[in-house]
Amino acid sequence: MKKKLIIANWKLNGNKVSILNFLNLLNKHDIEEKCKIIMSFPVIYLYLAKTIIYKKNIFLGAQNIDVNLSGPFTGEISVNMLKDIGIDYVILGHSERRKYHKESDTLIAKKFELVKKANLIPILCVGENKEEKKLGQTQEVCARQLNSVISICGPQIFNDTIIAYEPIWAIGSGETATPSSVQKIHRFIKEYIKKYGFVNSDKISVQYGGSVDENNVAQLLYEADIDGVLVGGASLNYNKFKKIIDIVNAF
Ligand code: PGA
């Protein structure tokens, strides 16, 4: 059985004390074998976090990398640096990076390739905005975002990667997409990648993100193609996050 993932995206939140407190509690919490947690703290705290975590099903992820590996790129972090400190996952193409940092599909695809080449696991965020949803363009938008990776790296690159379907209108809005609509698009994403030569759907994990909390996670996970969740706001509160883990544990 494929492991159920819970990815926590802390975005630009937290400090030394809050992260240590959170991880001390998380370390002590029962997490079933079948469940895997990826904590994405701000990059400056990842090394500290690495020294604290001792449970084997808790992993760490970064929220971005630079498109270069080294050189005169002031203020940037490379995938090799993440690898150096033992980080396993990198979120790429989050809608907040697409919007506030003007990241293009092509740039994200190049970063995706770098992460794979470094043997880390990319978590590619895709999803439509409100307008695109209204126009019925959800599949088209996701296909475009997947295509840019396929055209630069080839479809096989999706083996052992994670895709997070995150409708932009659902992020931080308290408005979650319905489980059946998420199921439909997750199926579409898996079929789309398969169509381009990707064969084993066990090798790809598709997560849902967008206002996931302890009250809606169970309904989402009943769907066959929702392999886990990417949690923003609700992951900042340990009690809420613990409830999410307990629900996933029970599946
Ligand atoms: P949210 O964020 O759970 O607060 O909606 C999800 C995300 O942006 O990854």
XYZ file of C-alpha atoms and ligand atoms in Angstrom:
260
model
C 0.000 0.000 0.000
C 1.272 3.446 -0.963
C 2.118 5.576 2.089
C -0.257 8.413 2.895
C 1.670 11.675 2.970
C 1.027 14.707 5.096
C 3.090 17.663 3.945
C 3.190 20.676 6.247
C 4.055 23.974 4.591
C 4.966 26.556 7.215
C 5.646 29.254 4.575
C 7.150 32.394 6.187
C 6.203 31.448 9.745
C 7.807 30.137 12.906
C 10.919 30.722 14.940
C 13.468 28.612 16.805
C 11.275 28.150 19.859
C 8.034 27.360 18.041
C 9.744 24.850 15.749
C 11.537 23.100 18.621
C 8.337 22.895 20.645
C 6.412 21.549 17.668
C 9.015 18.900 16.855
C 9.384 17.790 20.455
C 5.664 17.039 20.506
C 5.671 15.470 17.051
C 8.588 13.180 17.943
C 6.536 11.744 20.778
C 3.342 11.283 18.805
C 2.330 7.899 17.379
C 2.674 7.918 13.616
C 1.680 4.716 11.838
C 4.085 2.992 9.449
C 1.758 3.705 6.515
C 1.872 7.436 7.135
C 4.723 9.777 6.261
C 5.130 13.397 7.360
C 7.149 16.031 5.542
C 7.736 19.247 7.476
C 8.607 22.237 5.294
C 9.925 24.905 7.621
C 11.630 28.095 6.431
C 15.015 26.975 5.122
C 17.005 28.680 7.866
C 15.509 26.289 10.447
C 15.879 23.046 8.509
C 19.304 22.144 9.865
C 18.163 22.695 13.425
C 15.047 20.625 12.723
C 17.199 17.857 11.280
C 19.090 17.563 14.563
C 15.866 17.268 16.574
C 13.816 14.742 14.599
C 14.379 11.125 15.564
C 11.232 9.417 14.252
C 11.843 7.574 11.009
C 8.656 8.634 9.253
C 9.187 12.375 9.716
C 11.094 14.066 6.863
C 12.057 17.617 6.003
C 11.372 19.673 2.918
C 12.428 23.084 1.631
C 9.953 25.494 0.049
C 12.108 26.512 -2.908
C 15.610 26.359 -4.405
C 17.546 28.487 -6.844
C 17.792 27.405 -10.468
C 21.619 27.549 -10.184
C 23.866 25.179 -8.271
C 26.520 27.683 -7.177
C 28.081 31.022 -8.119
C 27.271 34.721 -7.946
C 23.579 34.480 -7.020
C 23.270 36.555 -3.871
C 20.664 35.405 -1.394
C 19.947 32.056 -2.997
C 20.049 28.442 -1.733
C 20.967 25.540 -4.003
C 19.657 21.995 -4.022
C 23.194 20.758 -3.256
C 23.167 22.786 -0.043
C 19.911 21.147 0.971
C 21.360 17.762 0.164
C 24.437 18.629 2.205
C 22.345 19.026 5.345
C 20.227 15.931 4.681
C 16.997 17.403 3.355
C 14.913 15.026 1.241
C 12.107 17.061 -0.354
C 11.643 20.396 -2.124
C 8.325 22.121 -2.820
C 8.412 23.755 -6.255
C 6.049 26.037 -8.119
C 3.870 26.957 -5.177
C 1.320 29.518 -6.374
C 2.745 32.077 -3.952
C 6.130 31.781 -5.667
C 4.508 31.917 -9.087
C 2.645 35.071 -8.034
C 5.050 37.036 -5.810
C 8.322 35.921 -7.405
C 7.043 35.687 -10.963
C 8.215 32.089 -11.344
C 7.375 30.772 -14.790
C 6.464 27.214 -15.773
C 9.853 26.916 -17.499
C 11.841 28.095 -14.492
C 9.950 25.668 -12.260
C 10.590 22.816 -14.708
C 14.342 23.564 -14.629
C 14.315 23.509 -10.837
C 12.362 20.238 -10.950
C 15.100 18.679 -13.049
C 17.830 19.894 -10.671
C 16.058 18.398 -7.677
C 15.657 15.032 -9.408
C 19.284 15.021 -10.558
C 20.373 15.630 -6.973
C 18.253 12.621 -5.915
C 15.929 14.672 -3.787
C 12.174 14.461 -4.263
C 10.364 17.397 -5.847
C 6.841 18.305 -4.799
C 5.394 20.103 -7.812
C 2.430 22.380 -7.086
C -0.144 22.822 -9.833
C -3.624 24.290 -9.864
C -5.983 26.854 -11.291
C -7.077 30.286 -10.072
C -10.659 31.370 -9.488
C -11.135 32.790 -12.963
C -9.763 29.658 -14.619
C -12.048 27.535 -12.455
C -15.054 29.609 -13.538
C -14.076 29.117 -17.159
C -13.776 25.339 -16.652
C -10.049 25.402 -17.404
C -8.767 23.387 -14.436
C -7.509 20.432 -16.472
C -6.034 22.678 -19.118
C -4.052 24.675 -16.528
C -2.746 21.546 -14.788
C -1.821 20.008 -18.144
C 0.104 23.167 -19.105
C 2.018 23.113 -15.831
C 2.847 19.404 -16.248
C 3.765 19.881 -19.901
C 6.541 22.323 -19.127
C 8.217 19.673 -16.955
C 7.592 16.958 -19.557
C 9.012 19.067 -22.379
C 12.221 19.904 -20.497
C 12.785 16.632 -18.649
C 10.659 13.940 -20.352
C 7.699 12.128 -18.748
C 9.841 9.535 -16.928
C 11.054 12.321 -14.663
C 7.771 11.990 -12.767
C 8.802 8.593 -11.382
C 9.146 8.879 -7.606
C 7.943 12.436 -7.406
C 5.048 14.183 -5.742
C 2.480 16.434 -7.352
C 0.364 18.685 -5.183
C -2.884 19.814 -6.726
C -3.550 23.132 -5.043
C -6.391 25.202 -6.497
C -5.253 28.773 -5.849
C -8.710 29.928 -4.769
C -8.712 27.299 -2.005
C -5.361 28.263 -0.493
C -5.772 30.052 2.820
C -9.408 30.877 1.989
C -11.199 28.360 4.195
C -12.924 27.138 1.031
C -11.859 23.566 0.211
C -12.469 21.938 -3.167
C -15.038 19.133 -2.944
C -13.515 15.663 -2.565
C -15.187 14.465 -5.774
C -13.815 17.377 -7.819
C -10.331 16.759 -6.376
C -10.613 13.053 -7.153
C -11.477 13.900 -10.755
C -8.469 16.136 -11.280
C -6.080 13.773 -9.464
C -7.207 10.980 -11.780
C -6.702 13.309 -14.713
C -3.154 14.194 -13.568
C -2.181 10.530 -13.177
C -3.701 9.561 -16.527
C -2.089 12.537 -18.233
C 1.382 11.600 -17.072
C 0.783 7.940 -17.956
C -0.343 8.946 -21.421
C 3.047 10.538 -22.021
C 4.921 7.361 -21.229
C 4.758 7.185 -17.502
C 3.709 3.662 -16.598
C 3.518 2.897 -12.908
C 1.021 5.052 -11.045
C 2.393 3.669 -7.763
C 5.502 5.707 -8.475
C 3.688 9.006 -8.335
C 1.874 10.509 -5.413
C -0.753 13.218 -5.885
C -1.591 15.372 -2.872
C -4.370 17.847 -2.355
C -3.693 21.245 -0.781
C -5.983 24.196 -0.089
C -7.597 24.859 3.307
C -7.121 21.295 4.514
C -7.853 20.916 8.220
C -8.886 18.358 10.790
C -12.544 18.687 9.755
C -12.221 17.941 6.049
C -9.185 15.657 5.733
C -11.106 12.376 6.200
C -13.576 13.124 3.393
C -10.686 13.891 1.062
C -8.778 10.731 1.875
C -11.727 8.465 1.121
C -11.130 9.254 -2.552
C -9.022 6.672 -4.375
C -6.574 9.057 -6.025
C -5.963 11.489 -3.173
C -2.694 10.115 -1.829
C -2.265 12.652 0.917
C -2.575 16.303 1.802
C -0.496 19.454 1.793
C -1.430 21.539 4.809
C -0.590 25.218 5.253
C -2.405 27.167 7.986
C -3.597 24.152 9.981
C -0.054 22.778 10.226
C 1.066 25.749 12.319
C -1.125 24.702 15.219
C 0.170 21.484 16.788
C -3.219 20.382 18.100
C -4.878 20.750 14.711
C -1.983 19.036 12.994
C -2.030 16.175 15.511
C -5.724 15.617 14.767
C -4.933 15.455 11.048
C -2.223 12.843 11.731
C -4.606 10.794 13.859
C -7.188 10.772 11.080
C -4.609 9.723 8.513
C -3.271 7.072 10.934
C -6.749 5.563 11.099
C -7.043 5.038 7.326
P -3.577 26.353 3.360
O -2.237 26.413 2.492
O -3.685 24.977 3.946
O -3.379 27.404 4.425
O -4.702 26.667 2.455
C -1.888 25.364 1.648
C -0.677 25.757 0.822
O -0.585 26.910 0.401
O 0.209 24.964 0.563
